[in-house]
mmCIF file of C-alpha atoms in Angstrom:
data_model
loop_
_atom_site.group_PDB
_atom_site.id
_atom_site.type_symbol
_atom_site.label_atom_id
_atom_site.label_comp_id
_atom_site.label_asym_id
_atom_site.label_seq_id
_atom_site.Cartn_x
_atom_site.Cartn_y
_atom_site.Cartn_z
ATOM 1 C CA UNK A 1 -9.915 12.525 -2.819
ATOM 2 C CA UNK A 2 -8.934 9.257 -4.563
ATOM 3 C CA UNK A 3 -6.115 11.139 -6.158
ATOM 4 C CA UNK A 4 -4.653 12.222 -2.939
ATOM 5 C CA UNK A 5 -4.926 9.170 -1.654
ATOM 6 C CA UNK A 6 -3.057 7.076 -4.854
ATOM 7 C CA UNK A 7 -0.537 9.521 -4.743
ATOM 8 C CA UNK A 8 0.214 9.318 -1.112
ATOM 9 C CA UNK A 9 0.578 5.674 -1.735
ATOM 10 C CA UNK A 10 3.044 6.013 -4.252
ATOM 11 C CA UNK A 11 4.622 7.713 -2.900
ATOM 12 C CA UNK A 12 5.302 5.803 0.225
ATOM 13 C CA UNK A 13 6.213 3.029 -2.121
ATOM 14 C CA UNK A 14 9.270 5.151 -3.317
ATOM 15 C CA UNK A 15 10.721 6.441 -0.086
ATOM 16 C CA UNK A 16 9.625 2.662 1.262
ATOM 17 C CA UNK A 17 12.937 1.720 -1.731
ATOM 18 C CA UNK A 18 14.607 4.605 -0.716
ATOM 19 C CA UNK A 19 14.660 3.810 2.693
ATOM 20 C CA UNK A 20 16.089 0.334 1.847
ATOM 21 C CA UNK A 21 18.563 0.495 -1.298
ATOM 22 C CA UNK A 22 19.644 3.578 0.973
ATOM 23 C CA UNK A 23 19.900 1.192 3.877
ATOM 24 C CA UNK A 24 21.681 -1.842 2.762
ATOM 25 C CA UNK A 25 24.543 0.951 1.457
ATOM 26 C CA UNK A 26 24.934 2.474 4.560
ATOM 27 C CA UNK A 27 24.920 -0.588 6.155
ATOM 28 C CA UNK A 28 27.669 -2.022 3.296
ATOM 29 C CA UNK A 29 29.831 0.806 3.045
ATOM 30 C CA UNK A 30 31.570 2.253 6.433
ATOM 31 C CA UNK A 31 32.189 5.924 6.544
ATOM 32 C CA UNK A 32 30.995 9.626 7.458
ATOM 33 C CA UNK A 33 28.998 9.944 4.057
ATOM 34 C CA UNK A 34 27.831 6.112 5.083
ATOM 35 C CA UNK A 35 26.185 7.509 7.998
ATOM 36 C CA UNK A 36 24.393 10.705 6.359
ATOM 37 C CA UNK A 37 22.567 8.533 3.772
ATOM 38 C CA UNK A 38 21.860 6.042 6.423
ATOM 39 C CA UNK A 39 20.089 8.763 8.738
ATOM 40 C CA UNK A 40 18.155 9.852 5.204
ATOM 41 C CA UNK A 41 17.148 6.443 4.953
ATOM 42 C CA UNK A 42 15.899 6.215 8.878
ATOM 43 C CA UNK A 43 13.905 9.335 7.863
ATOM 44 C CA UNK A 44 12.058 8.217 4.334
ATOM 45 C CA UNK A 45 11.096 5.160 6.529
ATOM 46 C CA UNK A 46 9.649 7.762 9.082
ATOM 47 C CA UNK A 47 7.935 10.064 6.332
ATOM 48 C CA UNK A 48 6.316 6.433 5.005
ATOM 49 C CA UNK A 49 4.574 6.367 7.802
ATOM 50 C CA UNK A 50 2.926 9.805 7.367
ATOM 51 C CA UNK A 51 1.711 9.303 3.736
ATOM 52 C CA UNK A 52 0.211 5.501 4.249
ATOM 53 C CA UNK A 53 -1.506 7.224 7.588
ATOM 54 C CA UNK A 54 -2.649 9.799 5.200
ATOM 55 C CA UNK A 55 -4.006 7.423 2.464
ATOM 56 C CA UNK A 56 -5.812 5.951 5.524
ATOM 57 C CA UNK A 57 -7.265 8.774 6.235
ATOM 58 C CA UNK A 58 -8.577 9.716 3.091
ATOM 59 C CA UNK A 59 -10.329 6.621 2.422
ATOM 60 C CA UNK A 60 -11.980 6.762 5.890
ATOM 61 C CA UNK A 61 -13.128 10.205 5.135
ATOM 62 C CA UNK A 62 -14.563 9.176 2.101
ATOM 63 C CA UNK A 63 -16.254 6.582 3.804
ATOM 64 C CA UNK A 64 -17.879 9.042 6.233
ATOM 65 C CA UNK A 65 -18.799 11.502 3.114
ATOM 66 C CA UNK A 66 -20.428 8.542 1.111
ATOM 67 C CA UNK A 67 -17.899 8.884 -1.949
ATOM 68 C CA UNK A 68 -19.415 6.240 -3.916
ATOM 69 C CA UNK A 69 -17.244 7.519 -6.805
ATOM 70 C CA UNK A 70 -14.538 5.365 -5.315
ATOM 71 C CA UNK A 71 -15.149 1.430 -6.086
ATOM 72 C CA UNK A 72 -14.133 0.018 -2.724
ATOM 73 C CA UNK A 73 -16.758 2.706 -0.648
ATOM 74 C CA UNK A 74 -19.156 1.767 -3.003
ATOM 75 C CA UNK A 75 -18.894 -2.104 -2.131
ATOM 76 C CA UNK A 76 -18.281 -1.986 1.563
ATOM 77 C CA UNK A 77 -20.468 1.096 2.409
ATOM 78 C CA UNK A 78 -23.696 2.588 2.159
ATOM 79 C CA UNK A 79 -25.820 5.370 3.690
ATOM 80 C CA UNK A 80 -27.716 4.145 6.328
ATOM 81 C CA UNK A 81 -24.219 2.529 7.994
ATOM 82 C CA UNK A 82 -23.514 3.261 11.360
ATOM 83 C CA UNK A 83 -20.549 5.357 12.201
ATOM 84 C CA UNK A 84 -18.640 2.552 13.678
ATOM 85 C CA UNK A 85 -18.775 0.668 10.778
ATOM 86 C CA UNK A 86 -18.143 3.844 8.089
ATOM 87 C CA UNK A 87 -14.926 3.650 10.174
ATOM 88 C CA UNK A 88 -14.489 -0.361 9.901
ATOM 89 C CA UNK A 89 -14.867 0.258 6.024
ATOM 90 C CA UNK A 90 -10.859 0.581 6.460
ATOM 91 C CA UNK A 91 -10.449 -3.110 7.389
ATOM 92 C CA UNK A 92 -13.373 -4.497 5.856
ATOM 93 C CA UNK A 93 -12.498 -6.009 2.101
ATOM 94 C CA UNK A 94 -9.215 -6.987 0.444
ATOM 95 C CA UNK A 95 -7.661 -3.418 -0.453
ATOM 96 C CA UNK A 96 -8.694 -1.420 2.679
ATOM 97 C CA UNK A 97 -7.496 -4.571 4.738
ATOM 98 C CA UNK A 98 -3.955 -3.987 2.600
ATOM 99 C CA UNK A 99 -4.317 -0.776 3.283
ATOM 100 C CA UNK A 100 -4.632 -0.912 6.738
ATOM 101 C CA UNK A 101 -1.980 -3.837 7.367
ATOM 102 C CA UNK A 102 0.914 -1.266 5.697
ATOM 103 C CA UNK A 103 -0.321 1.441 8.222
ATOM 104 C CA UNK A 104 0.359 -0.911 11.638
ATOM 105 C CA UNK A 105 3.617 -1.686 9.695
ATOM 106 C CA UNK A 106 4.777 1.608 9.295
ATOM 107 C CA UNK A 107 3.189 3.036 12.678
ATOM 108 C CA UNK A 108 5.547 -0.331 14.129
ATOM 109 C CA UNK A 109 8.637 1.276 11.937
ATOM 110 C CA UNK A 110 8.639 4.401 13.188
ATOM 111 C CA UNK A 111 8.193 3.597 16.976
ATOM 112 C CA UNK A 112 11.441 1.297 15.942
ATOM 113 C CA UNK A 113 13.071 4.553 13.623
ATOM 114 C CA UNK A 114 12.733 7.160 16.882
ATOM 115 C CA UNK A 115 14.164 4.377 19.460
ATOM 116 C CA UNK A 116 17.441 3.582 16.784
ATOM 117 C CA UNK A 117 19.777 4.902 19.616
ATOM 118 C CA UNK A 118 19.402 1.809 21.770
ATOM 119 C CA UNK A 119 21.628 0.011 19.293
ATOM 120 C CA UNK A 120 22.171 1.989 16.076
ATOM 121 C CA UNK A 121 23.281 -0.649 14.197
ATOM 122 C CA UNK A 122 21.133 -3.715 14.969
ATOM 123 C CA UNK A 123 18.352 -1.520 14.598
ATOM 124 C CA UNK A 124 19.065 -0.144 11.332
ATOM 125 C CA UNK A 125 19.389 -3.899 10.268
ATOM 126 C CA UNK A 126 16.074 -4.287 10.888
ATOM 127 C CA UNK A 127 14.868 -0.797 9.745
ATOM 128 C CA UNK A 128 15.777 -1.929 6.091
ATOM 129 C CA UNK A 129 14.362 -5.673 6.490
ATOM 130 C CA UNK A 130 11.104 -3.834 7.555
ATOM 131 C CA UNK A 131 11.496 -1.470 4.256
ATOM 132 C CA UNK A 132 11.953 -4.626 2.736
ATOM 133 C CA UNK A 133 8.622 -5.741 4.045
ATOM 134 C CA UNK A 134 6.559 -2.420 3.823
ATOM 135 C CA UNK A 135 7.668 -2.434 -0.391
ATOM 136 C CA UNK A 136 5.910 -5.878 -1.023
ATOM 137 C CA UNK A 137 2.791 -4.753 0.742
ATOM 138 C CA UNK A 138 2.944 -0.971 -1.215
ATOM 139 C CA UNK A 139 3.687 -2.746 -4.182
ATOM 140 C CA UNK A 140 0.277 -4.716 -3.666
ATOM 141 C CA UNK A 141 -1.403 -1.745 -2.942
ATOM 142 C CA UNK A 142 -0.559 0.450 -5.930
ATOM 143 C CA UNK A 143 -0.286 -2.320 -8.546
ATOM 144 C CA UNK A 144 -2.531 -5.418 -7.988
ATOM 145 C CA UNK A 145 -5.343 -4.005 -4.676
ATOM 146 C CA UNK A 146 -5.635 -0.123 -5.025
ATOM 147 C CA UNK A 147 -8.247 1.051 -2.864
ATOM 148 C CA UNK A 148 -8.491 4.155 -4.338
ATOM 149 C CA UNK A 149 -10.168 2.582 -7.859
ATOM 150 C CA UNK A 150 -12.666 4.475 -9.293
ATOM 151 C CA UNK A 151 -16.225 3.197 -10.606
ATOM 152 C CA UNK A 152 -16.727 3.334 -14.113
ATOM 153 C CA UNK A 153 -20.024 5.021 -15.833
ATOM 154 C CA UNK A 154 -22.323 7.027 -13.784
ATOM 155 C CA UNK A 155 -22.276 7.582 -10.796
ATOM 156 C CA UNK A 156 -24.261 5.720 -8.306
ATOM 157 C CA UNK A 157 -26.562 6.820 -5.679
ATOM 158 C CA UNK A 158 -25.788 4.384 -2.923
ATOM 159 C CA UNK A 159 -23.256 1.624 -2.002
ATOM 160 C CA UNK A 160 -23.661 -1.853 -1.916
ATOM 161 C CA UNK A 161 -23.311 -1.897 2.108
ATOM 162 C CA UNK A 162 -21.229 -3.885 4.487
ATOM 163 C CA UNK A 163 -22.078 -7.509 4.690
ATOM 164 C CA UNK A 164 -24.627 -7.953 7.688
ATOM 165 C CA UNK A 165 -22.561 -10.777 9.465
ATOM 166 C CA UNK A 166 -20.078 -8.287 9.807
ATOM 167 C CA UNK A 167 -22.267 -5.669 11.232
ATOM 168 C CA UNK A 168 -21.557 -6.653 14.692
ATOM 169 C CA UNK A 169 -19.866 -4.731 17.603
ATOM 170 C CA UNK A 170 -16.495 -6.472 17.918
ATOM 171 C CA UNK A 171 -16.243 -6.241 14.027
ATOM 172 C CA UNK A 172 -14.795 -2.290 15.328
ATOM 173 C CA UNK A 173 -12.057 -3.803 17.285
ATOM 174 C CA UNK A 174 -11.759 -7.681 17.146
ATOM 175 C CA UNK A 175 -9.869 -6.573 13.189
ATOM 176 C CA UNK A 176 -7.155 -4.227 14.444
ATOM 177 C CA UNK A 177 -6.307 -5.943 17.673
ATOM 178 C CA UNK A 178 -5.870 -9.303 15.399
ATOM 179 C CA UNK A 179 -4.026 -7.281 12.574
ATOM 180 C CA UNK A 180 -1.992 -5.630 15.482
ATOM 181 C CA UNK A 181 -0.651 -8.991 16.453
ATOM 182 C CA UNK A 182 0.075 -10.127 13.122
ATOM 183 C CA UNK A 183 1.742 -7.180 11.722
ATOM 184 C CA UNK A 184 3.622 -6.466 15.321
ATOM 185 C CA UNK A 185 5.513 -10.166 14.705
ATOM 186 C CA UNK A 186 7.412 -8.255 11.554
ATOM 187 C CA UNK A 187 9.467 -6.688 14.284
ATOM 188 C CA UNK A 188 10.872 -9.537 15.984
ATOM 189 C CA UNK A 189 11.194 -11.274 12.926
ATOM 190 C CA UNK A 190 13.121 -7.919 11.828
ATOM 191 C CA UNK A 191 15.429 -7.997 14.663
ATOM 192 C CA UNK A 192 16.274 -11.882 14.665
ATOM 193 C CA UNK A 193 16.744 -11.812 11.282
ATOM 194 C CA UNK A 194 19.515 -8.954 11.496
ATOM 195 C CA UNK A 195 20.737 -10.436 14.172
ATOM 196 C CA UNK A 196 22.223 -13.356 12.539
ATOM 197 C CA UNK A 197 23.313 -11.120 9.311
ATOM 198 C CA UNK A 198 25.843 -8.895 11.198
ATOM 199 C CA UNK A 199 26.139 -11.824 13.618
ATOM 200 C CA UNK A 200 25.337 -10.197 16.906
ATOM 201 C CA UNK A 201 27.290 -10.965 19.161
ATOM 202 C CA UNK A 202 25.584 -11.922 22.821
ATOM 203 C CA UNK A 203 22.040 -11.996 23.861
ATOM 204 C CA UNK A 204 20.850 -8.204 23.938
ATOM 205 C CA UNK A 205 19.430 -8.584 21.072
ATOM 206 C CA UNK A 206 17.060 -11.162 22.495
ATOM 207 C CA UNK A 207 16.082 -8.868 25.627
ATOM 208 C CA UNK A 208 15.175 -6.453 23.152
ATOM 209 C CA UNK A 209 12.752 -8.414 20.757
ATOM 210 C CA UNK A 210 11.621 -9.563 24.002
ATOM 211 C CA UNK A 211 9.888 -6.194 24.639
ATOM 212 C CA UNK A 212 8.386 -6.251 21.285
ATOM 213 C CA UNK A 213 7.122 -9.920 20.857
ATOM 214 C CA UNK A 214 5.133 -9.019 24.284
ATOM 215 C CA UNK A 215 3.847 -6.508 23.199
ATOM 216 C CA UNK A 216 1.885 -8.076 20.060
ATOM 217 C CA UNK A 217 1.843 -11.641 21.677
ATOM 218 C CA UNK A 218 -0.776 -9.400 23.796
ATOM 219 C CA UNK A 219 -2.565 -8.018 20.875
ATOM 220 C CA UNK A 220 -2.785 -11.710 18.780
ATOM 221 C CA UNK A 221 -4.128 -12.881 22.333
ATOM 222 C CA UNK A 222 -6.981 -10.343 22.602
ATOM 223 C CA UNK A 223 -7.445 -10.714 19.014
ATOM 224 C CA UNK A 224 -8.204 -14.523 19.231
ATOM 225 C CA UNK A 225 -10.635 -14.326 22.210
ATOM 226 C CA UNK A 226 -12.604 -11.620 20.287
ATOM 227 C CA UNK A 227 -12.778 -13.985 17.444
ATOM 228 C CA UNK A 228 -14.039 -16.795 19.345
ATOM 229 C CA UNK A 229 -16.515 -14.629 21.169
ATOM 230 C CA UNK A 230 -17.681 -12.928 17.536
ATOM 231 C CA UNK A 231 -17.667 -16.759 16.545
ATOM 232 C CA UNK A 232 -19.708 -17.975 19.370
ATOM 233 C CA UNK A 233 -22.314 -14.979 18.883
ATOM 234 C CA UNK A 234 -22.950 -14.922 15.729
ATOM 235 C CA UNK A 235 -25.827 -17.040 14.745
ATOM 236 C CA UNK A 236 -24.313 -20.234 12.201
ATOM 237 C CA UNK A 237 -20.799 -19.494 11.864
ATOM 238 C CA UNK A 238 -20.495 -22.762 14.283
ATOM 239 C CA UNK A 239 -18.066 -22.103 16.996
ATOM 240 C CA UNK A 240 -14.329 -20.843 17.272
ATOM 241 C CA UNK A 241 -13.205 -23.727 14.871
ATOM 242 C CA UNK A 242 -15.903 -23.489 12.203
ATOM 243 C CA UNK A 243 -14.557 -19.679 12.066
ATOM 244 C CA UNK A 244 -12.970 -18.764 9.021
ATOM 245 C CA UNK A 245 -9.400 -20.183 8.256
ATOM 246 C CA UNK A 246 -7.821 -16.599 8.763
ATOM 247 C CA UNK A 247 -9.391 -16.547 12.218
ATOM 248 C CA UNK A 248 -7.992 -20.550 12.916
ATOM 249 C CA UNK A 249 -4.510 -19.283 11.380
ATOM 250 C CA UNK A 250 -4.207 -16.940 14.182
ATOM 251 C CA UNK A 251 -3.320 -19.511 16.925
ATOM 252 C CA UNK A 252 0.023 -20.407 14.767
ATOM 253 C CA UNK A 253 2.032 -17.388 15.236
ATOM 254 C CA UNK A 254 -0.109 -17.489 18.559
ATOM 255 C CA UNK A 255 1.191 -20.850 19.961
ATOM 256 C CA UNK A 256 5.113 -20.162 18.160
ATOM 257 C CA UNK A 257 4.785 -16.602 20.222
ATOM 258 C CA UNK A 258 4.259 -18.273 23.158
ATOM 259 C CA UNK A 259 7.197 -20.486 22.833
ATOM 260 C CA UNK A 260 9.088 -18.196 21.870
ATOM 261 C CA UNK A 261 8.612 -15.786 25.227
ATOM 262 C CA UNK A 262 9.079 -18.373 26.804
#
C-alpha cells in the first residue's frame, strides 16, 4: 500500500509543475495552441486532485488495517484505537497533517478548475498561483515529510498509539474545520494576487473572492470555537490562550478575514 500511495504523490507533484509551467505559457503566449495547453494545464490541476485524494485514502486504509509496516501508522496508531480516531490518524502528526493540508488544497482547486467559465482568464491566473502553492507542499511531502516511510527491521506487532490528550471527540472535527479555514484563504489570496498581475480592471474580481473568503472565514470561525472548547475541556492545557501557538495563530488570518469581508 505504501507504494501506491508514494507514487500517487509523485505523481501529483509532476502534473502539480505541469499544471503551472503549462500555465504561465498559456497565460504568456496568446493564441489557439495557447489555449489547448492552457485547458491541459486546467486538467493536470484537476487529475492532482484525484491522486493526493487517493494517497489519502491509502494511508487511512492502512490505518484501519493496522499496517504497522508503514512508520507514520506505527507512531500515531495502534489496535485498540477507536474508529474515529483510526480516521484522525490522517491529521494527527507532521506528514499526515501535510498530507491532508495538500488534499483541502487541491479539493479547493478543482471546485475553482470546474467554475473557470465565470472569468476564464482571472481564474486561470489563479489556477497556476495555486499550482504554484500545491508544488511547495508536494515537494514537502515526497522529499522532506513522506508519510508513506517504511519501518526498518522487523516488523512490529503494535503501534505506538495516538497521544491520549488527543483522544478526545472534537479531535475528529475541530482539525479539518481549522485546516479548512486555513487552506480555503489560498484562494482569495490566489485571486487578489492575479488580480493585480494582469491588472484587473474593476471590482468583479472582489465580488468573487468575496464568495470564497466567506466561505472559509466560516470554517476558521468554527475551527477556533472548537479549539477553545477542546482547550477549556481538556484537563491542564489552561484555557483558549494557554492552547498551543498553532491554535492562538488561528485568530490572525481570523481577525485580517474579518476585515477583509468587511
Amino acid at each position: 500500500m505504501s507504494q501506491i500511495g508514494s507514487f500517487a504523490l509523485l505523481f501529483a507533484l509532476t502534473l502539480s509543475a505541469y499544471s503551472f509551467l503549462a500555465g504561465i505559457f498559456a497565460l504568456a503566449t496568446p493564441g489557439p495552441v495557447a489555449e489547448r495547453v492552457g485547458e491541459t494545464a486546467r486538467r493536470a490541476g484537476i487529475a492532482t486532485f484525484v491522486l493526493v485524494a487517493l494517497a489519502a485514502t491509502v494511508l487511512v486504509v492502512a490505518a484501519f488495517h493496522n499496517d504497522f509496516s508503514i512508520a507514520y501508522i506505527f507512531h500515531h496508531s495502534n489496535r485498540d484505537l477507536p474508529a474515529p480516531y483510526k480516521f484522525a490518524v490522517l491529521w494527527s502528526g507532521q506528514e499526515g497533517s501535510l498530507l491532508f493540508w495538500s488534499l483541502l488544497l487541491s479539493a479547493y482547486g478543482l471546485v475553482l478548475r470546474l467554475r473557470h467559465k465565470t472569468d476564464m482568464r482571472l481564474f486561470a491566473h489563479a489556477s497556476v498561483i495555486i499550482a504554484a502553492v500545491q508544488i511547495f507542499f508536494l515537494s514537502l511531502l515526497n522529499f522532506a515529510a513522506n508519510p508513506f516511510g517504511i519501518m526498518q527491521g522487523a516488523l512490529p506487532p503494535d503501534g505506538n498509539g495516538l497521544n491520549p490528550l488527543l483522544q478526545y471527540p472534537e479531535m475528529v472535527i475541530h482539525p479539518p474545520m481549522l485546516y479548512l479555514g486555513y487552506v480555503g484563504f489560498t484562494v482569495p489570496f490566489a485571486f487578489a494576487l492575479g488580480a493585480l498581475i494582469m491588472r484587473y480592471p474593476g471590482e468583479k474580481w472582489i465580488h468573487i473572492t468575496r464568495r470564497w473568503t466567506m466561505v472559509t472565514w466560516g470554517f476558521l470561525t468554527c475551527g477556533v470555537f472548537l479549539g477553545m472548547h477542546w482547550a477549556y475541556s481538556v484537563l491542564g492545557w489552561g484555557g483558549y490562550w494557554g492552547w498551543d501557538p498553532v491554535e492562538n495563530a488561528s485568530l490572525m488570518p481570523w481577525l485580517t478575514g474579518t476585515a477583509f469581508l468587511h
